[in-house]
Short mmCIF file of C-alpha atoms in Angstrom, two decimals:
data_model
loop_
_atom_site.label_atom_id
_atom_site.label_comp_id
_atom_site.label_asym_id
_atom_site.label_seq_id
_atom_site.Cartn_x
_atom_site.Cartn_y
_atom_site.Cartn_z
CA ASN A 1 6.15 -188.54 108.01
CA ALA A 2 7.59 -188.09 104.55
CA GLY A 3 5.39 -185.01 104.00
CA VAL A 4 4.72 -184.18 100.35
CA THR A 5 6.68 -186.23 97.83
CA GLN A 6 6.97 -185.70 94.09
CA THR A 7 8.34 -187.84 91.28
CA PRO A 8 10.24 -187.50 89.08
CA LYS A 9 12.64 -184.72 90.11
CA PHE A 10 13.65 -184.02 86.52
CA GLN A 11 12.03 -184.81 83.20
CA VAL A 12 12.72 -183.97 79.56
CA LEU A 13 9.93 -184.44 77.03
CA LYS A 14 9.53 -183.89 73.34
CA THR A 15 6.67 -181.75 72.06
CA GLY A 16 3.51 -183.80 71.86
CA GLN A 17 4.49 -186.42 74.40
CA SER A 18 2.33 -187.07 77.44
CA MET A 19 3.34 -187.80 80.99
CA THR A 20 2.14 -187.83 84.57
CA LEU A 21 3.76 -186.01 87.46
CA GLN A 22 3.18 -187.87 90.68
CA CYS A 23 2.37 -186.29 94.05
CA ALA A 24 1.65 -187.99 97.34
CA GLN A 25 1.21 -186.85 100.93
CA ASP A 26 1.03 -188.84 104.14
CA MET A 27 -0.46 -186.18 106.40
CA ASN A 28 -4.11 -187.01 105.65
CA HIS A 29 -4.63 -183.54 104.19
CA GLU A 30 -7.90 -182.87 102.42
CA TYR A 31 -6.64 -180.06 100.21
CA MET A 32 -4.02 -180.61 97.51
CA SER A 33 -2.88 -178.38 94.69
CA TRP A 34 -0.47 -178.04 91.79
CA TYR A 35 1.51 -174.90 90.97
CA ARG A 36 3.97 -174.00 88.30
CA GLN A 37 6.85 -171.63 88.95
CA ASP A 38 8.29 -169.51 86.18
CA PRO A 39 10.95 -166.78 86.55
CA GLY A 40 9.46 -163.43 87.49
CA MET A 41 5.94 -164.83 87.72
CA GLY A 42 5.85 -166.40 91.15
CA LEU A 43 3.69 -169.46 91.62
CA ARG A 44 0.55 -169.92 89.58
CA LEU A 45 -2.16 -172.36 90.53
CA ILE A 46 -2.93 -175.04 87.93
CA HIS A 47 -5.52 -177.30 89.61
CA TYR A 48 -6.60 -178.06 93.12
CA SER A 49 -8.67 -180.59 95.05
CA VAL A 50 -10.58 -180.26 98.32
CA GLY A 51 -10.96 -184.00 98.78
CA ALA A 52 -11.09 -187.35 97.06
CA GLY A 53 -13.25 -187.17 93.96
CA ILE A 54 -13.35 -183.36 93.89
CA THR A 55 -11.12 -181.22 91.67
CA ASP A 56 -11.28 -177.70 90.29
CA GLN A 57 -9.33 -175.42 87.99
CA GLY A 58 -6.89 -172.76 89.06
CA GLU A 59 -5.40 -169.84 87.12
CA VAL A 60 -3.64 -171.79 84.36
CA PRO A 61 -5.38 -175.15 83.83
CA ASN A 62 -5.12 -175.47 80.05
CA GLY A 63 -3.08 -178.46 78.91
CA TYR A 64 -3.25 -180.20 82.27
CA ASN A 65 -5.59 -182.78 83.81
CA VAL A 66 -5.90 -183.99 87.37
CA SER A 67 -7.82 -186.61 89.31
CA ARG A 68 -8.11 -187.42 93.02
CA SER A 69 -9.08 -191.02 93.61
CA THR A 70 -7.52 -191.20 97.08
CA THR A 71 -6.74 -188.70 99.83
CA GLU A 72 -3.01 -189.38 99.48
CA ASP A 73 -2.42 -189.00 95.73
CA PHE A 74 -2.94 -186.13 93.30
CA PRO A 75 -1.29 -186.78 89.92
CA LEU A 76 -0.93 -184.09 87.26
CA ARG A 77 -1.20 -185.18 83.63
CA LEU A 78 0.22 -183.35 80.65
CA LEU A 79 -1.82 -184.51 77.69
CA SER A 80 0.36 -183.21 74.84
CA ALA A 81 3.45 -181.41 76.07
CA ALA A 82 4.35 -178.00 74.64
CA PRO A 83 7.50 -175.89 75.12
CA SER A 84 5.37 -173.36 77.06
CA GLN A 85 4.97 -176.02 79.74
CA THR A 86 8.66 -175.95 80.52
CA SER A 87 8.64 -175.01 84.18
CA VAL A 88 9.15 -176.18 87.73
CA TYR A 89 6.06 -177.86 89.15
CA PHE A 90 5.20 -177.94 92.82
CA CYS A 91 2.59 -179.99 94.59
CA ALA A 92 1.23 -178.77 97.92
CA SER A 93 -1.20 -179.93 100.59
CA ARG A 94 -2.93 -178.63 103.70
CA THR A 95 -5.84 -179.42 105.95
CA THR A 96 -8.95 -177.33 105.45
CA GLY A 97 -9.58 -176.26 109.00
CA GLY A 98 -8.26 -175.96 112.53
CA VAL A 99 -5.23 -174.20 113.97
CA ARG A 100 -2.89 -175.84 111.51
CA GLY A 101 -5.38 -175.75 108.74
CA ASP A 102 -3.98 -172.86 106.82
CA THR A 103 -0.32 -173.83 106.50
CA GLN A 104 0.41 -175.23 103.08
CA TYR A 105 3.22 -177.76 102.75
CA PHE A 106 5.14 -178.05 99.49
CA GLY A 107 6.89 -180.90 97.77
CA PRO A 108 10.47 -180.58 96.45
CA GLY A 109 9.36 -179.90 92.88
CA THR A 110 9.68 -181.44 89.42
CA ARG A 111 11.78 -179.63 86.83
CA LEU A 112 10.23 -180.24 83.41
CA THR A 113 11.78 -179.33 80.07
CA VAL A 114 9.81 -179.68 76.85
CA LEU A 115 11.87 -179.62 73.68
CA ALA B 1 -9.95 -161.37 93.23
CA GLN B 2 -7.20 -161.71 95.78
CA SER B 3 -3.70 -160.60 94.80
CA VAL B 4 -0.29 -159.84 96.23
CA ALA B 5 2.32 -157.29 95.19
CA GLN B 6 5.98 -157.57 96.02
CA PRO B 7 7.36 -154.36 94.53
CA GLU B 8 11.07 -155.11 94.61
CA ASP B 9 12.63 -157.83 92.50
CA GLN B 10 15.79 -157.99 94.60
CA VAL B 11 16.77 -156.78 98.04
CA ASN B 12 20.45 -156.39 98.86
CA VAL B 13 21.52 -156.02 102.47
CA ALA B 14 24.81 -156.24 104.34
CA GLU B 15 25.21 -159.02 106.85
CA GLY B 16 24.18 -157.82 110.32
CA ASN B 17 21.90 -155.08 108.98
CA PRO B 18 18.11 -155.14 109.27
CA LEU B 19 16.27 -156.89 106.47
CA THR B 20 12.85 -155.85 105.18
CA VAL B 21 10.91 -157.50 102.37
CA LYS B 22 7.77 -155.65 101.34
CA CYS B 23 4.35 -157.09 100.58
CA THR B 24 0.97 -155.50 99.94
CA TYR B 25 -2.22 -157.41 99.32
CA SER B 26 -5.74 -157.09 98.03
CA VAL B 27 -8.68 -159.21 99.19
CA SER B 28 -12.41 -158.76 99.43
CA GLY B 29 -12.73 -160.04 102.98
CA ASN B 30 -10.48 -160.75 105.93
CA PRO B 31 -7.05 -161.94 104.81
CA TYR B 32 -4.95 -164.90 105.75
CA LEU B 33 -1.33 -163.87 105.05
CA PHE B 34 1.76 -166.03 104.67
CA TRP B 35 5.47 -165.81 104.03
CA TYR B 36 7.42 -168.64 102.44
CA VAL B 37 11.13 -168.97 101.66
CA GLN B 38 12.71 -170.92 98.82
CA TYR B 39 16.36 -171.90 98.82
CA PRO B 40 18.01 -172.82 95.49
CA ASN B 41 16.63 -176.00 93.91
CA ARG B 42 14.29 -176.58 96.85
CA GLY B 43 10.58 -176.40 97.52
CA LEU B 44 8.91 -173.62 99.48
CA GLN B 45 9.26 -173.61 103.25
CA PHE B 46 6.71 -171.96 105.54
CA LEU B 47 8.06 -169.04 107.60
CA LEU B 48 5.07 -167.46 109.32
CA LYS B 49 1.45 -166.51 108.97
CA TYR B 50 -1.15 -164.02 110.12
CA ILE B 51 -4.66 -165.33 110.73
CA THR B 52 -6.02 -163.12 113.49
CA GLY B 53 -4.92 -161.47 116.73
CA ASP B 54 -1.66 -159.65 117.36
CA ASN B 55 -0.51 -157.68 114.32
CA LEU B 56 3.14 -158.65 114.92
CA VAL B 57 3.75 -162.25 114.00
CA LYS B 58 6.94 -164.10 114.86
CA GLY B 59 8.13 -167.02 112.77
CA SER B 60 11.03 -169.30 111.98
CA TYR B 61 14.73 -168.34 111.79
CA GLY B 62 14.21 -165.02 113.63
CA PHE B 63 11.82 -163.57 111.06
CA GLU B 64 8.76 -161.54 111.93
CA ALA B 65 6.08 -159.71 110.00
CA GLU B 66 3.67 -156.91 110.80
CA PHE B 67 0.10 -156.91 109.58
CA ASN B 68 -1.15 -153.40 108.78
CA LYS B 69 -4.79 -153.42 107.78
CA SER B 70 -5.03 -149.73 106.86
CA GLN B 71 -2.05 -149.98 104.51
CA THR B 72 -2.95 -153.54 103.40
CA SER B 73 0.65 -154.56 104.02
CA PHE B 74 2.43 -157.52 105.54
CA HIS B 75 6.15 -156.72 105.43
CA LEU B 76 8.68 -159.36 106.45
CA LYS B 77 11.50 -158.26 108.76
CA LYS B 78 14.59 -159.58 110.43
CA PRO B 79 16.65 -157.42 112.82
CA SER B 80 20.05 -158.78 111.75
CA ALA B 81 20.48 -160.54 108.40
CA LEU B 82 22.69 -163.59 107.90
CA VAL B 83 24.38 -164.71 104.70
CA SER B 84 22.32 -167.90 105.00
CA ASP B 85 19.14 -165.79 104.66
CA SER B 86 19.95 -165.31 100.98
CA ALA B 87 16.98 -166.89 99.21
CA LEU B 88 13.75 -166.20 97.34
CA TYR B 89 10.89 -164.97 99.54
CA PHE B 90 7.22 -165.23 98.64
CA CYS B 91 4.26 -163.46 100.19
CA ALA B 92 0.84 -165.10 99.80
CA VAL B 93 -2.75 -164.24 100.69
CA ARG B 94 -6.04 -166.06 100.96
CA ASP B 95 -9.55 -164.86 101.71
CA TYR B 96 -11.24 -166.58 104.61
CA GLY B 97 -13.42 -169.28 103.08
CA ASN B 98 -11.51 -169.26 99.78
CA ASN B 99 -9.40 -172.30 99.01
CA ARG B 100 -7.04 -170.53 96.65
CA LEU B 101 -3.75 -169.09 97.84
CA ALA B 102 -2.44 -166.22 95.70
CA PHE B 103 1.33 -165.72 95.59
CA GLY B 104 3.40 -162.68 94.82
CA LYS B 105 6.20 -162.81 92.26
CA GLY B 106 8.84 -163.27 94.91
CA ASN B 107 11.78 -161.22 96.17
CA GLN B 108 15.35 -162.35 95.80
CA VAL B 109 17.22 -161.45 98.98
CA VAL B 110 20.99 -161.20 98.77
CA VAL B 111 22.88 -160.82 102.02
CA ILE B 112 26.37 -159.50 101.41
CA PRO B 113 29.13 -160.69 103.77
#
């Protein structure tokens, strides 16, 4: 299994541009989520999904959109990039039940810079 | 709302000495508690978790953590630190039945040779 994969690894945008961060998992996990990591602030939840067709907001959803059309994929869209969105973005997945259900697996991250 | 506090920004320890990284939590119900480690320019790796049962949990790379309900703490420990343990450590908590995982700010651990 590849686990959780993210593309791209690095991205530089200009203010106002839009882009999509890709996330995929091959573990058939129901639950997927997006976090951003900023120095001294830990990880903050942006959006999450408990299954295909179901998404919900986390702590810091403004400026981001998500959709979940398949179990495997959970893309994060930046509609109009702002310098405040400069961060490292992590995608994560887990099952929603069972002995292994509570361990969350993380992707390698996308480092985004908005100029 | 669930939350986690990691009171120390950085923990310095000499190689071979015991390592402790502190974590306290706040939840409304029974907690699920986790420790993750992040090496430079990498994603988070799972170390260990407490769901129920024995308060002392053993995990990867010789780490363990003790769940203390009365003190609402879940401190991470390792009896003898290695230079390779130098990394960023995150504590996280989730209420049973709640899908959201709340992370602490992280502790930078520096193991000095």
